[in-house]
Coordinates of C-alpha atoms and ligand atoms in Angstrom, one line a residue:
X1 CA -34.4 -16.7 -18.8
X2 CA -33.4 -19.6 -16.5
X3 CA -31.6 -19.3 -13.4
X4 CA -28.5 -20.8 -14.7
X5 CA -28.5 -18.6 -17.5
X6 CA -29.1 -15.8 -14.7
X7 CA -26.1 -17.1 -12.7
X8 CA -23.9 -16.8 -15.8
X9 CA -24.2 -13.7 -17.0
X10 CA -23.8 -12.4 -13.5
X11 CA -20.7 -14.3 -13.4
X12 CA -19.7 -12.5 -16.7
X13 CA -20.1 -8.9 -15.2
X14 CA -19.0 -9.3 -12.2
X15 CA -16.5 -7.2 -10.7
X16 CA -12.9 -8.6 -10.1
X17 CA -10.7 -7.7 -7.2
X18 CA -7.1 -8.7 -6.7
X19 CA -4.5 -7.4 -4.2
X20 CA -0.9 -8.5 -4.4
X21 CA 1.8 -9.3 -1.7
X22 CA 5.4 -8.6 -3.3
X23 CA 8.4 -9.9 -1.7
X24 CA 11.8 -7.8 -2.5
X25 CA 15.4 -9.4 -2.0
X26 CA 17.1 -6.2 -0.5
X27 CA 20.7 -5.7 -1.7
X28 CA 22.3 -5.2 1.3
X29 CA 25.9 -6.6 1.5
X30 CA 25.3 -8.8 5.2
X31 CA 21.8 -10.5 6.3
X32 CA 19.3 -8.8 8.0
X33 CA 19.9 -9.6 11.7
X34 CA 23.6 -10.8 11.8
X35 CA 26.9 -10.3 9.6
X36 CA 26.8 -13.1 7.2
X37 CA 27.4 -11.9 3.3
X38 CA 24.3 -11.8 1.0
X39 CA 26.5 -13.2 -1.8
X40 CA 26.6 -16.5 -3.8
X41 CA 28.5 -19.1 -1.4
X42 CA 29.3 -22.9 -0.8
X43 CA 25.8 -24.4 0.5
X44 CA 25.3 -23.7 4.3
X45 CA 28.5 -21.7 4.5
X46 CA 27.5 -18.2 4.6
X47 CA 25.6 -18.5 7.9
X48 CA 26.1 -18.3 11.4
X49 CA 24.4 -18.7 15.1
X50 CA 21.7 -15.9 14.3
X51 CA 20.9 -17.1 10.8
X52 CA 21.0 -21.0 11.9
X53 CA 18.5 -19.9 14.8
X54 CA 20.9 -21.3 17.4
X55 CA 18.7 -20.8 21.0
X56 CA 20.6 -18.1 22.9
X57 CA 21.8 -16.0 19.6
X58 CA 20.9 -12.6 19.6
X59 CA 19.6 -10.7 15.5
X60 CA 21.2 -7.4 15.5
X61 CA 19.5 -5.2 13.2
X62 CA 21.0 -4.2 9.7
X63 CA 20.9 -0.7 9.4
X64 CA 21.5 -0.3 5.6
X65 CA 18.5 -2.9 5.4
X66 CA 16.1 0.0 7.4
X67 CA 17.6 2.6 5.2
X68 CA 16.4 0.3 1.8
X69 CA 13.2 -0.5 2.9
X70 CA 12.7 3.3 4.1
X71 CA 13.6 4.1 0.6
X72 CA 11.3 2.0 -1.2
X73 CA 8.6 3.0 1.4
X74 CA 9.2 6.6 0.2
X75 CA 9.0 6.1 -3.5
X76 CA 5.7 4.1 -2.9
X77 CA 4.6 7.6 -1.1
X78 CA 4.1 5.7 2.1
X79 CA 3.6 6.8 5.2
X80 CA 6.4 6.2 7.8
X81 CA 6.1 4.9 11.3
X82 CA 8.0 6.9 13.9
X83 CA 8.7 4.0 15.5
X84 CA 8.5 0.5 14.7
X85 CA 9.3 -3.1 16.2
X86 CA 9.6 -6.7 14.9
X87 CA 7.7 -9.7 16.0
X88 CA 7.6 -13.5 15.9
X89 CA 5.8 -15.2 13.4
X90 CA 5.1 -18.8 14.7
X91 CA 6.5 -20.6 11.4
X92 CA 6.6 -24.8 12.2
X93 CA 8.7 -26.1 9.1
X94 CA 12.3 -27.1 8.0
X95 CA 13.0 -23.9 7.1
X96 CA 13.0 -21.9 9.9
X97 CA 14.6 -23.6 12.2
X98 CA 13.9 -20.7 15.0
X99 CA 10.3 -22.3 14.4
X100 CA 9.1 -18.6 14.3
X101 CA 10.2 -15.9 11.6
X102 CA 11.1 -12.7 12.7
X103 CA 8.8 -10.1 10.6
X104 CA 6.7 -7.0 11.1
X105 CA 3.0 -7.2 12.3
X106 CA 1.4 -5.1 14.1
X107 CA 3.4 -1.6 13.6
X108 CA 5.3 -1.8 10.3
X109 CA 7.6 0.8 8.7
X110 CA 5.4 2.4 6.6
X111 CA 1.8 2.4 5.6
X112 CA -1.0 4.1 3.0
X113 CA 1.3 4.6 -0.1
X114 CA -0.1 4.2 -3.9
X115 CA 1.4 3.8 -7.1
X116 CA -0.1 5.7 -9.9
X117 CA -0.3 3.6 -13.0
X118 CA 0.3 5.0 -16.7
X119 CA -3.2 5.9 -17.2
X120 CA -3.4 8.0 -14.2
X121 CA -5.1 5.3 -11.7
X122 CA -4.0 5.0 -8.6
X123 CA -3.7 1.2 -6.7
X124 CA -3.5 2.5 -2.8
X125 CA -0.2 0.2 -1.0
X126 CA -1.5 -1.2 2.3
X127 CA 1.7 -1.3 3.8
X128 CA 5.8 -1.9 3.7
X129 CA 7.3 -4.1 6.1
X130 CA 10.8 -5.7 6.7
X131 CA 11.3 -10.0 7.3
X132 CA 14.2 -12.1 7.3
X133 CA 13.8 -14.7 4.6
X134 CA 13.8 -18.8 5.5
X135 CA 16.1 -21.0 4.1
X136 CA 15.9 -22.8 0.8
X137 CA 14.8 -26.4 0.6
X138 CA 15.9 -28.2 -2.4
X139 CA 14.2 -31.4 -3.5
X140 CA 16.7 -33.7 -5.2
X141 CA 15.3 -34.5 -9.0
X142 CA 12.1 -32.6 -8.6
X143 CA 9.3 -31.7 -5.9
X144 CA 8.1 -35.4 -4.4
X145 CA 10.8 -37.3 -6.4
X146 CA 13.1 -38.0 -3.6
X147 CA 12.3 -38.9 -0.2
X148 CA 14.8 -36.6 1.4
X149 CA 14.9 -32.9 1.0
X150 CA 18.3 -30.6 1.4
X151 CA 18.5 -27.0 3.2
X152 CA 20.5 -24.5 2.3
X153 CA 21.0 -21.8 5.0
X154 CA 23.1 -19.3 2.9
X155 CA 19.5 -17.7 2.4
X156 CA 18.3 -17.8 5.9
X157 CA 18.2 -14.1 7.3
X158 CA 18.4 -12.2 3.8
X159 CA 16.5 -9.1 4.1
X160 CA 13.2 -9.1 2.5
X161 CA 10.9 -6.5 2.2
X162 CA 6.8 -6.8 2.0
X163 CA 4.5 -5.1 0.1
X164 CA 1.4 -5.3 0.4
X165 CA -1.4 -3.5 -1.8
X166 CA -5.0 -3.1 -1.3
X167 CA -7.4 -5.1 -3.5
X168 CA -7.9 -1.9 -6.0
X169 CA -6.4 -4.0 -8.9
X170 CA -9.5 -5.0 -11.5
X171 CA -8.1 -7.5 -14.0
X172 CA -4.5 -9.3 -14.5
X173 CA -3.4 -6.9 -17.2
X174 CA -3.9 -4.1 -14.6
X175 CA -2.0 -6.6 -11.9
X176 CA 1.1 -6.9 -14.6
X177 CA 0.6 -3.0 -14.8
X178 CA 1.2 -2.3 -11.5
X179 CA 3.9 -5.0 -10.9
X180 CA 6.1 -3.7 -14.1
X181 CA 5.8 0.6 -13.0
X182 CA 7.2 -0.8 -9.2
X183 CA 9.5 -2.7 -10.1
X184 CA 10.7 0.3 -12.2
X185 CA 10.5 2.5 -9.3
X186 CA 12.6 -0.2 -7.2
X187 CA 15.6 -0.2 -10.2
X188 CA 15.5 3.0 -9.8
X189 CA 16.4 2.9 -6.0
X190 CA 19.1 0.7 -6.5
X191 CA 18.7 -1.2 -3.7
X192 CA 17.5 -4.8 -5.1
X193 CA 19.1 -7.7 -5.3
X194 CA 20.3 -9.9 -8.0
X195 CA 18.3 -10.8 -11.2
X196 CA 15.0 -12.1 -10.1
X197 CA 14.6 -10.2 -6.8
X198 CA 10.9 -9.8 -6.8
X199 CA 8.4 -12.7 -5.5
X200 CA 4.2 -12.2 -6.1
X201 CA 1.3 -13.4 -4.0
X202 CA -1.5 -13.5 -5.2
X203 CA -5.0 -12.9 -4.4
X204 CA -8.4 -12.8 -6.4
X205 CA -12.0 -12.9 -5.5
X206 CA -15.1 -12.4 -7.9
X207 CA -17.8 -10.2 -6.2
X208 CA -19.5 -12.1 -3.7
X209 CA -17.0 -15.0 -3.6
X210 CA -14.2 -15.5 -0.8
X211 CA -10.6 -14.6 -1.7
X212 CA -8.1 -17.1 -3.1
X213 CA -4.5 -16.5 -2.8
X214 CA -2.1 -18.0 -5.3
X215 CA 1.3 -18.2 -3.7
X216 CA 5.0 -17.6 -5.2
X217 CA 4.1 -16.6 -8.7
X218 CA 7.4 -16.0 -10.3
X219 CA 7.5 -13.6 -13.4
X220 CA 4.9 -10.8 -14.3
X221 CA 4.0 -12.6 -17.4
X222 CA 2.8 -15.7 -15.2
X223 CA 1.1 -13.8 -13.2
X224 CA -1.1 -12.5 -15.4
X225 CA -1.5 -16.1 -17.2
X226 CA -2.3 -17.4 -13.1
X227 CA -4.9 -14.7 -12.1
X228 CA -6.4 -15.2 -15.8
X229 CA -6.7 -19.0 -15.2
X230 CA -8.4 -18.2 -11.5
X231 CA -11.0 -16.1 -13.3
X232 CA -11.7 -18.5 -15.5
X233 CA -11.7 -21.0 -12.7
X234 CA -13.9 -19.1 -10.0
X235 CA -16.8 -18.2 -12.8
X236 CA -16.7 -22.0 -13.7
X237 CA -17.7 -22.7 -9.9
X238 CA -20.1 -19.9 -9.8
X239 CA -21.7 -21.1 -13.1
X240 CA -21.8 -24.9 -11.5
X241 CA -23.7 -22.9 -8.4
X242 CA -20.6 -23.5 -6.0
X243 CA -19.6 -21.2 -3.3
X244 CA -15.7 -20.2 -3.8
X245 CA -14.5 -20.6 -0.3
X246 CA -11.4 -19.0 0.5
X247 CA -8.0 -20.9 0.0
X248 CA -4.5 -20.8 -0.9
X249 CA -3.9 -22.6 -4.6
X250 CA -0.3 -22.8 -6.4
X251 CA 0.7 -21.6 -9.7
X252 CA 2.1 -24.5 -12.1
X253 CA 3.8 -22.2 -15.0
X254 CA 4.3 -25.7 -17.1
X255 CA 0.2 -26.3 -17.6
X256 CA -0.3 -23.1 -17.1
X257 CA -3.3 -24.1 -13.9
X258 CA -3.8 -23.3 -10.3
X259 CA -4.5 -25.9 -8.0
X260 CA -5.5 -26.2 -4.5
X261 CA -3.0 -26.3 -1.7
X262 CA -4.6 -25.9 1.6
X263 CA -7.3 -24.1 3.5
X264 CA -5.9 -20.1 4.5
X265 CA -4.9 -19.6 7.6
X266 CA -5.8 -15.7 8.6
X267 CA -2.8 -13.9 10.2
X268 CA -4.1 -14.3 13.5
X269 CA -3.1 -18.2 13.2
X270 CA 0.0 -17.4 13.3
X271 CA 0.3 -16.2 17.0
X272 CA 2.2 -13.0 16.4
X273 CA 4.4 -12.0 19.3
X274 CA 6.7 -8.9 20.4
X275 CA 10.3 -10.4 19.7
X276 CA 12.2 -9.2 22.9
X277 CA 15.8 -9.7 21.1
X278 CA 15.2 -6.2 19.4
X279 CA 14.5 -3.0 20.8
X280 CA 11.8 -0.6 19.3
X281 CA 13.3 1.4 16.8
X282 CA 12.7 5.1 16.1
X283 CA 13.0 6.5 13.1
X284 CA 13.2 10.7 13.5
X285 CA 12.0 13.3 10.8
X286 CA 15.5 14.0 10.7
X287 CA 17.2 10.6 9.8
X288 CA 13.8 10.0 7.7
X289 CA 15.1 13.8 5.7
X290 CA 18.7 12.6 5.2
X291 CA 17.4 9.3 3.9
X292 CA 14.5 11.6 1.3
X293 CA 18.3 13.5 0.2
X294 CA 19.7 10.2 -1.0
X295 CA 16.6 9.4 -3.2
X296 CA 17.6 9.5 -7.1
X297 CA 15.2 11.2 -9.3
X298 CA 12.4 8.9 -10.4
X299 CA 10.7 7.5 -13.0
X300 CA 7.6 10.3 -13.0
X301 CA 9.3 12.8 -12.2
X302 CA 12.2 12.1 -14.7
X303 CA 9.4 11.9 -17.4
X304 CA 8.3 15.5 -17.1
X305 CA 11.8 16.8 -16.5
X306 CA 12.2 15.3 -19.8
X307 CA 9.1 16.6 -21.6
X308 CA 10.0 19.9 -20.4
X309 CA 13.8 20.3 -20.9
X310 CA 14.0 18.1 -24.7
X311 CA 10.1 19.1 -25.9
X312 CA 9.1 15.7 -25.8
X313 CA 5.7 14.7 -26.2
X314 CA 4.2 12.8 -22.7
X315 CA 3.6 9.9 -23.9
X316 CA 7.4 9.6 -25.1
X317 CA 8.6 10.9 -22.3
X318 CA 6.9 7.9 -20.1
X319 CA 8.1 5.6 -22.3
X320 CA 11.8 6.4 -22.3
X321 CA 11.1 6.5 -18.6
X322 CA 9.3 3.7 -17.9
X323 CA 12.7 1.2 -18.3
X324 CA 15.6 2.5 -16.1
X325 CA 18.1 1.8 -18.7
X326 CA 16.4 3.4 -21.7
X327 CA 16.0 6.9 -19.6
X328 CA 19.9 7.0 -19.0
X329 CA 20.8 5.7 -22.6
X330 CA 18.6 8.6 -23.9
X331 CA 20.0 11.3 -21.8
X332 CA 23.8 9.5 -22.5
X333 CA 23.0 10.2 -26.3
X334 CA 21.7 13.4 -25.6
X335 CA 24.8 14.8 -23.6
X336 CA 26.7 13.6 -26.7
X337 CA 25.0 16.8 -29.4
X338 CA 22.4 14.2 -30.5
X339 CA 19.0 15.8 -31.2
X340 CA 16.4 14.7 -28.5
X341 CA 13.7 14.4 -30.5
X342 CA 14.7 12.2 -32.7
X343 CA 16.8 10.2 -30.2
X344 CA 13.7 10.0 -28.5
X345 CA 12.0 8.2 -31.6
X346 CA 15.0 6.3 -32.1
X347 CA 14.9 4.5 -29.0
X348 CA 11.2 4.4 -28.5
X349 CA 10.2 3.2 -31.8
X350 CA 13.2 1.2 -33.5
X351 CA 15.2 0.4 -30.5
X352 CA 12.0 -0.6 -28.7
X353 CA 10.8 -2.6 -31.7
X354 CA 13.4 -4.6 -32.7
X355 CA 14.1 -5.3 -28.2
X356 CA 9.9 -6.3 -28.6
X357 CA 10.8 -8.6 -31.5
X358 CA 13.4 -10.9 -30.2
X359 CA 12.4 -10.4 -26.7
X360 CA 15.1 -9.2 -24.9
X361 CA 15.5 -6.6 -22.1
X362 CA 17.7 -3.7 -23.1
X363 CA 19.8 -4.5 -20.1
X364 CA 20.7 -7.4 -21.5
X365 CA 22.4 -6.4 -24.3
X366 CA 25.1 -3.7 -25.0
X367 CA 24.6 -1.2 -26.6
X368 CA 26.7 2.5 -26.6
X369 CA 25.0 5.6 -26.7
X370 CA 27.8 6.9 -29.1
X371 CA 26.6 4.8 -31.2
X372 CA 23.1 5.6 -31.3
X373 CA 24.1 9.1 -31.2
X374 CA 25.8 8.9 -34.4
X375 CA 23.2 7.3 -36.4
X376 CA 20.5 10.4 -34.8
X377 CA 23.1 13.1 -36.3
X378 CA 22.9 10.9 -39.7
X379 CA 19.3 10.6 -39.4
X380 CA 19.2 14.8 -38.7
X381 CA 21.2 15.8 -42.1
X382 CA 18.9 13.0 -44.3
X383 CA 21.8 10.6 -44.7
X384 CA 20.1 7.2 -43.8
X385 CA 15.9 6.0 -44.8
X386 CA 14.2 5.3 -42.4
X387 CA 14.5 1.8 -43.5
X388 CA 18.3 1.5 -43.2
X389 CA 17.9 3.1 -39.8
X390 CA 16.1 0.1 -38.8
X391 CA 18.5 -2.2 -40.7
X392 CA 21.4 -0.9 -38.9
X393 CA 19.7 -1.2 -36.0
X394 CA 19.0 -5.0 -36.0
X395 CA 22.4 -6.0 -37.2
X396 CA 23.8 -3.7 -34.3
X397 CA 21.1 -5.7 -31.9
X398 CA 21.9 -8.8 -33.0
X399 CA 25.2 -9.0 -31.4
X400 CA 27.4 -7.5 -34.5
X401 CA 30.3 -5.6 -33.1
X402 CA 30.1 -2.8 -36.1
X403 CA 28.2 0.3 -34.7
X404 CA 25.0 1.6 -37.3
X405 CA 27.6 4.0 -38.8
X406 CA 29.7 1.1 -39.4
X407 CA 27.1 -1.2 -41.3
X408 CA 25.6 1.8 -43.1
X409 CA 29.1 2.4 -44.5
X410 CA 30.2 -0.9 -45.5
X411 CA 27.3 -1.9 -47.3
X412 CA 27.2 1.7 -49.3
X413 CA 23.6 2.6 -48.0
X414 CA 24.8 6.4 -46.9
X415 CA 23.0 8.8 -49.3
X416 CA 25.9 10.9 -50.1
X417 CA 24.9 14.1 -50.8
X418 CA 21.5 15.8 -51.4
X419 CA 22.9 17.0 -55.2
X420 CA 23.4 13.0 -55.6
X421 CA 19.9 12.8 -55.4
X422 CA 18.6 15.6 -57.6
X423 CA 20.7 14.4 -60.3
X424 CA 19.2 10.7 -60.2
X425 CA 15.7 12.8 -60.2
X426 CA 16.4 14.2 -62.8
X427 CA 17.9 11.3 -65.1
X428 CA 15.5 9.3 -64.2
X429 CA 12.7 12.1 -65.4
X430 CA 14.8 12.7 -68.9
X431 CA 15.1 8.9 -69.2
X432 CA 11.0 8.1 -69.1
X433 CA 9.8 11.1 -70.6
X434 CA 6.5 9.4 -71.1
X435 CA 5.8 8.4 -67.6
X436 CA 6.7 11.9 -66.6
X437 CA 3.7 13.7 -69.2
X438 CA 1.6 11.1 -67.7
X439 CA 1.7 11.7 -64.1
X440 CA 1.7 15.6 -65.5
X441 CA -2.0 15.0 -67.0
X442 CA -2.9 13.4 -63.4
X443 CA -2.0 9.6 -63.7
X444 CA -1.0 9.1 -60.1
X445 CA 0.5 5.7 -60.8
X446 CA 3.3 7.3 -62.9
X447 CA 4.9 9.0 -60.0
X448 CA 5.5 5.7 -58.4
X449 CA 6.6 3.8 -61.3
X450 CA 9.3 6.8 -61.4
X451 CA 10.0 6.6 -57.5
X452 CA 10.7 3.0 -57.7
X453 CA 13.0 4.0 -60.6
X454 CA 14.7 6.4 -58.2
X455 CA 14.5 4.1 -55.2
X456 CA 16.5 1.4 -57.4
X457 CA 19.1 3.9 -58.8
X458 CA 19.6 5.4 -55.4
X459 CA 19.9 1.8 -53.6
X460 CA 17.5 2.0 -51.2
X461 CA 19.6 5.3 -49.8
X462 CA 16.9 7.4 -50.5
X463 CA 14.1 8.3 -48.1
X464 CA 10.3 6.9 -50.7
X465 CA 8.7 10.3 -49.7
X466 CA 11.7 11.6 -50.4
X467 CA 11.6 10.1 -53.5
X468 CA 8.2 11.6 -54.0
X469 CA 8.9 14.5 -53.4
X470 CA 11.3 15.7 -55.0
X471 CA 10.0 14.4 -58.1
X472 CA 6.6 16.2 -57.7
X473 CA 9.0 19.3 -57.2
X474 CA 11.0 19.0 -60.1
X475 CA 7.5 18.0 -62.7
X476 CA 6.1 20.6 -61.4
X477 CA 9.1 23.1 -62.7
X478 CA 8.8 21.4 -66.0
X479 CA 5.7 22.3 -66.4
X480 CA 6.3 26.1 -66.1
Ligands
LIG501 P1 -4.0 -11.8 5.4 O1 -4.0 -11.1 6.7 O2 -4.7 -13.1 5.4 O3 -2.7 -11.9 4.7 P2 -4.9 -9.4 4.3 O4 -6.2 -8.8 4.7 O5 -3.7 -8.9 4.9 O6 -4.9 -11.0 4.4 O7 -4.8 -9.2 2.7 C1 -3.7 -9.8 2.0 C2 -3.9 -9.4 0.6 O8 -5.1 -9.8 0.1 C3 -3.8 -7.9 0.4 O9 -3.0 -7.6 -0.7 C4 -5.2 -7.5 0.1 O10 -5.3 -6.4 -0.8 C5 -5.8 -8.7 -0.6 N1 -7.2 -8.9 -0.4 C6 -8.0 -8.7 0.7 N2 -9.3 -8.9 0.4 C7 -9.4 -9.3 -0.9 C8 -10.4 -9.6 -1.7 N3 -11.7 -9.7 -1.3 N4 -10.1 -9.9 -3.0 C9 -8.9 -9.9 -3.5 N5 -7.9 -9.5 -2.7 C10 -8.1 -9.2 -1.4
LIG502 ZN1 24.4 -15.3 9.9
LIG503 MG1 -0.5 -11.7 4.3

């Protein structure tokens, strides 16, 4: 075998390592260090001496800001500092105009957390730290199509928080994994911001090769598509017998590339520095209890509440769990008499399928658990196939204001009564005698050419096993 060949099957096997820094947008209703509101403002006008870095201005800390981040530190089963403190981050650019961000370095809030993934794996959490965020620039038309750039200062100051993971995560379906259970855990907190309040580093490094760190990835999807381009990428250079040296790239989500950005600076370019405006801050077991009080229930522990209180299977119960939304429709539906088993397949196999199919979010739509409850208790006393189920289910989905019950009604696709059925049985049987002594002396085929029969008398009402069945039952009687 050559040595090229050598090099790439190496490159093949080799063991992937990626670590990710996530930055959250707290929702706090004022900045970090001063009063100015977090909301949507005029350009520039939600800011102030602090948060414009005016020399002399003092940051004051936000205390609902600590009490977030402490939260989030929690439900990542960090470890808390008792006491903390803040320093400068030498930061030369337009958008601090401080020229240094004020961040957390050398003791941050919380350390050696994990977050257990669906299969049971656990990717450890480095640490959680708080940071004010820098202003926006806004190229005019388009990165590098003006020669001027704007700054907005309305986001100078929001409160971010960092975390950072340790490089357990083995490939970018893992990475997207991990990203979608925290982000869970976060919605479940309550205390994010906005719509898109979570920003992804990056970083990947084949066995043996130096670490690359792909910046501001936006969207879980792209960043699986960026780390699976980098992979890709690195095993190209091994192959090609180059050395990956370690640098930062950027993600472009239109071609789907990385490309090269600069060389990385290590943290300790940055000249870290105590920042003497803020005094160290101590957080007690006490204050650290009364925040652990405030927690909501969350998504793991939710899921075996669930299993155990409704019967539900695990695997169900994680499921209905793993979207905020879902877990509080389904109890909703529950609280209103419907069954929770089969609410429970309701949601996670139609709902979830027809959501999967037009991509949509279930918070983006509305949807009232009345309504789903209603269409369980049909579903309970055999009044609706389980096709119609799903019929009623897309036209409720698709933005039509009639509830399940609704659609099912108007378009006559209720089975009536049970009787109903027996009777169309037992036409149908009297009406095709022939088919009937066929499927008697064992022609299989028979027994669907009279379910089809049923199926068309009964409209589609009628469950096909259903169907089946109770024309096995009723040849059978015949026969005696
Ligand atoms: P820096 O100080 O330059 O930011 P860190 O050591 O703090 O670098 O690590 C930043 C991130 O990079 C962390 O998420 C960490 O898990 C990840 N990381 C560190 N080493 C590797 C590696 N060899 N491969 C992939 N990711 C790594
Ligand atoms: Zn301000
Ligand atoms: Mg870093």
């Amino acid at each position: 075998m050559s040595d090229s060949k050598k090099t790439g099957q190496n490159a093949d096997e080799q063991k992937i390592m990626i670590g990710l820094e996530i930055h959250a947008s707290l929702g706090t209703k004022t900045k970090l260090f001063c009063a100015c509101t977090t909301e949507e403002a005029e350009p520039n006008s939600a800011t102030c001496e602090v948060c414009l870095g005016h020399p002399g201005s003092k940051p004051v800390l936000n205390k609902t800001a600590v009490e977030f981040a402490t939260k989030i530190a929690l439900a990542l089963n960090c470890k808390t500092n008792e006491s903390f403190f803040f320093s400068r981050k030498t930061y030369f650019y337009p958008d601090m105009s401080k020229n240094f961000q004020i961040t957390q370095y050398e003791i941050p809030l919380a350390e050696q957390g994990f977050v257990e993934l669906p299969l049971g794996k656990k990717v450890r959490i480095r640490r959680v730290h708080m940071e004010e965020d820098p202003a926006a620039l806004i190229h005019p038309n388009g990165m590098g199509k003006s020669n001027y750039v704007l700054i907005d200062y309305n986001r100078s100051g929001l409160p971010l928080v960092e975390i950072v993971t340790e490089p357990d995560i083995e490939s970018p379906k893992e990475a997207r994994d991990f990203l979608d259970k925290m982000e869970n855990v976060l919605k479940y907190l309550g205390v994010l911001k906005g719509e898109n309040p979570l920003k992804v580093d990056c970083n990947i490094s084949l066995e043996g090769g130096a670490r690359v760190e792909i910046k501001n990835v936006s969207g879980f999807a792209a960043v699986e598509k960026a780390l699976n381009f980098e992979i890709i990428r690195q095993k190209q250079e091994i192959r090609m017998g180059k050395k990956v040296e370690q640098h930062t790239r950027a993600y472009d989500a239109e071609t789907g590339l990385t490309v090269a950005l600069r060389k990385k600076e290590t943290e300790e370019d940055y000249g870290y520095i105590f920042e003497p405006d803020l005094v160290k801050i101590a957080l007690s077991e006490k204050e650290i209890s009364e925040i652990q009080k405030t927690m909501p229930e969350l998504p793991d522990s939710k899921a075996k509440r669930f299993q155990q209180k409704y019967s539900l299977a695990e695997y169900d119960a994680k499921v209905l769990c793993a979207d905020f939304e879902l877990g509080k429709l389904f109890e909703k539906m529950v609280e209103l008499g419907a069954e929770p088993k089969t609410s429970s397949k309701l949601l996670t196999r139609e709902l979830l399928a027809v959501l999967n199919h037009d991509s949509l979010e279930l918070s983006e739509i509305k949807v009232f658990a009345k309504d789903f409850a209603e269409l369980v208790g049909l579903t309970v006393d055999g009044k609706v196939s389980d096709k119609n189920v799903k019929n009623s289910m897309i036209n409720y989905i698709s933005g039509n204001k009639e509830s399940p019950k609704q659609f099912l009604e108007k378009n006559n696709l209720l089975i009536s009564s049970s009787i109903n059925a027996d009777e169309i049985v037992e036409k149908i049987i009297s009406s095709n005698q022939k088919a009937a002594d066929d499927y008697k002396k064992g022609n299989e085929k028979a027994l669907n050419f009279l379910a089809g029969l049923v199926m068309r008398e009964t409209k589609g009402t009628l469950d096909p096993k259903k169907a089946q069945e109770l024309l096995k039952s009723k040849l059978k009687k015949a026969d005696k």
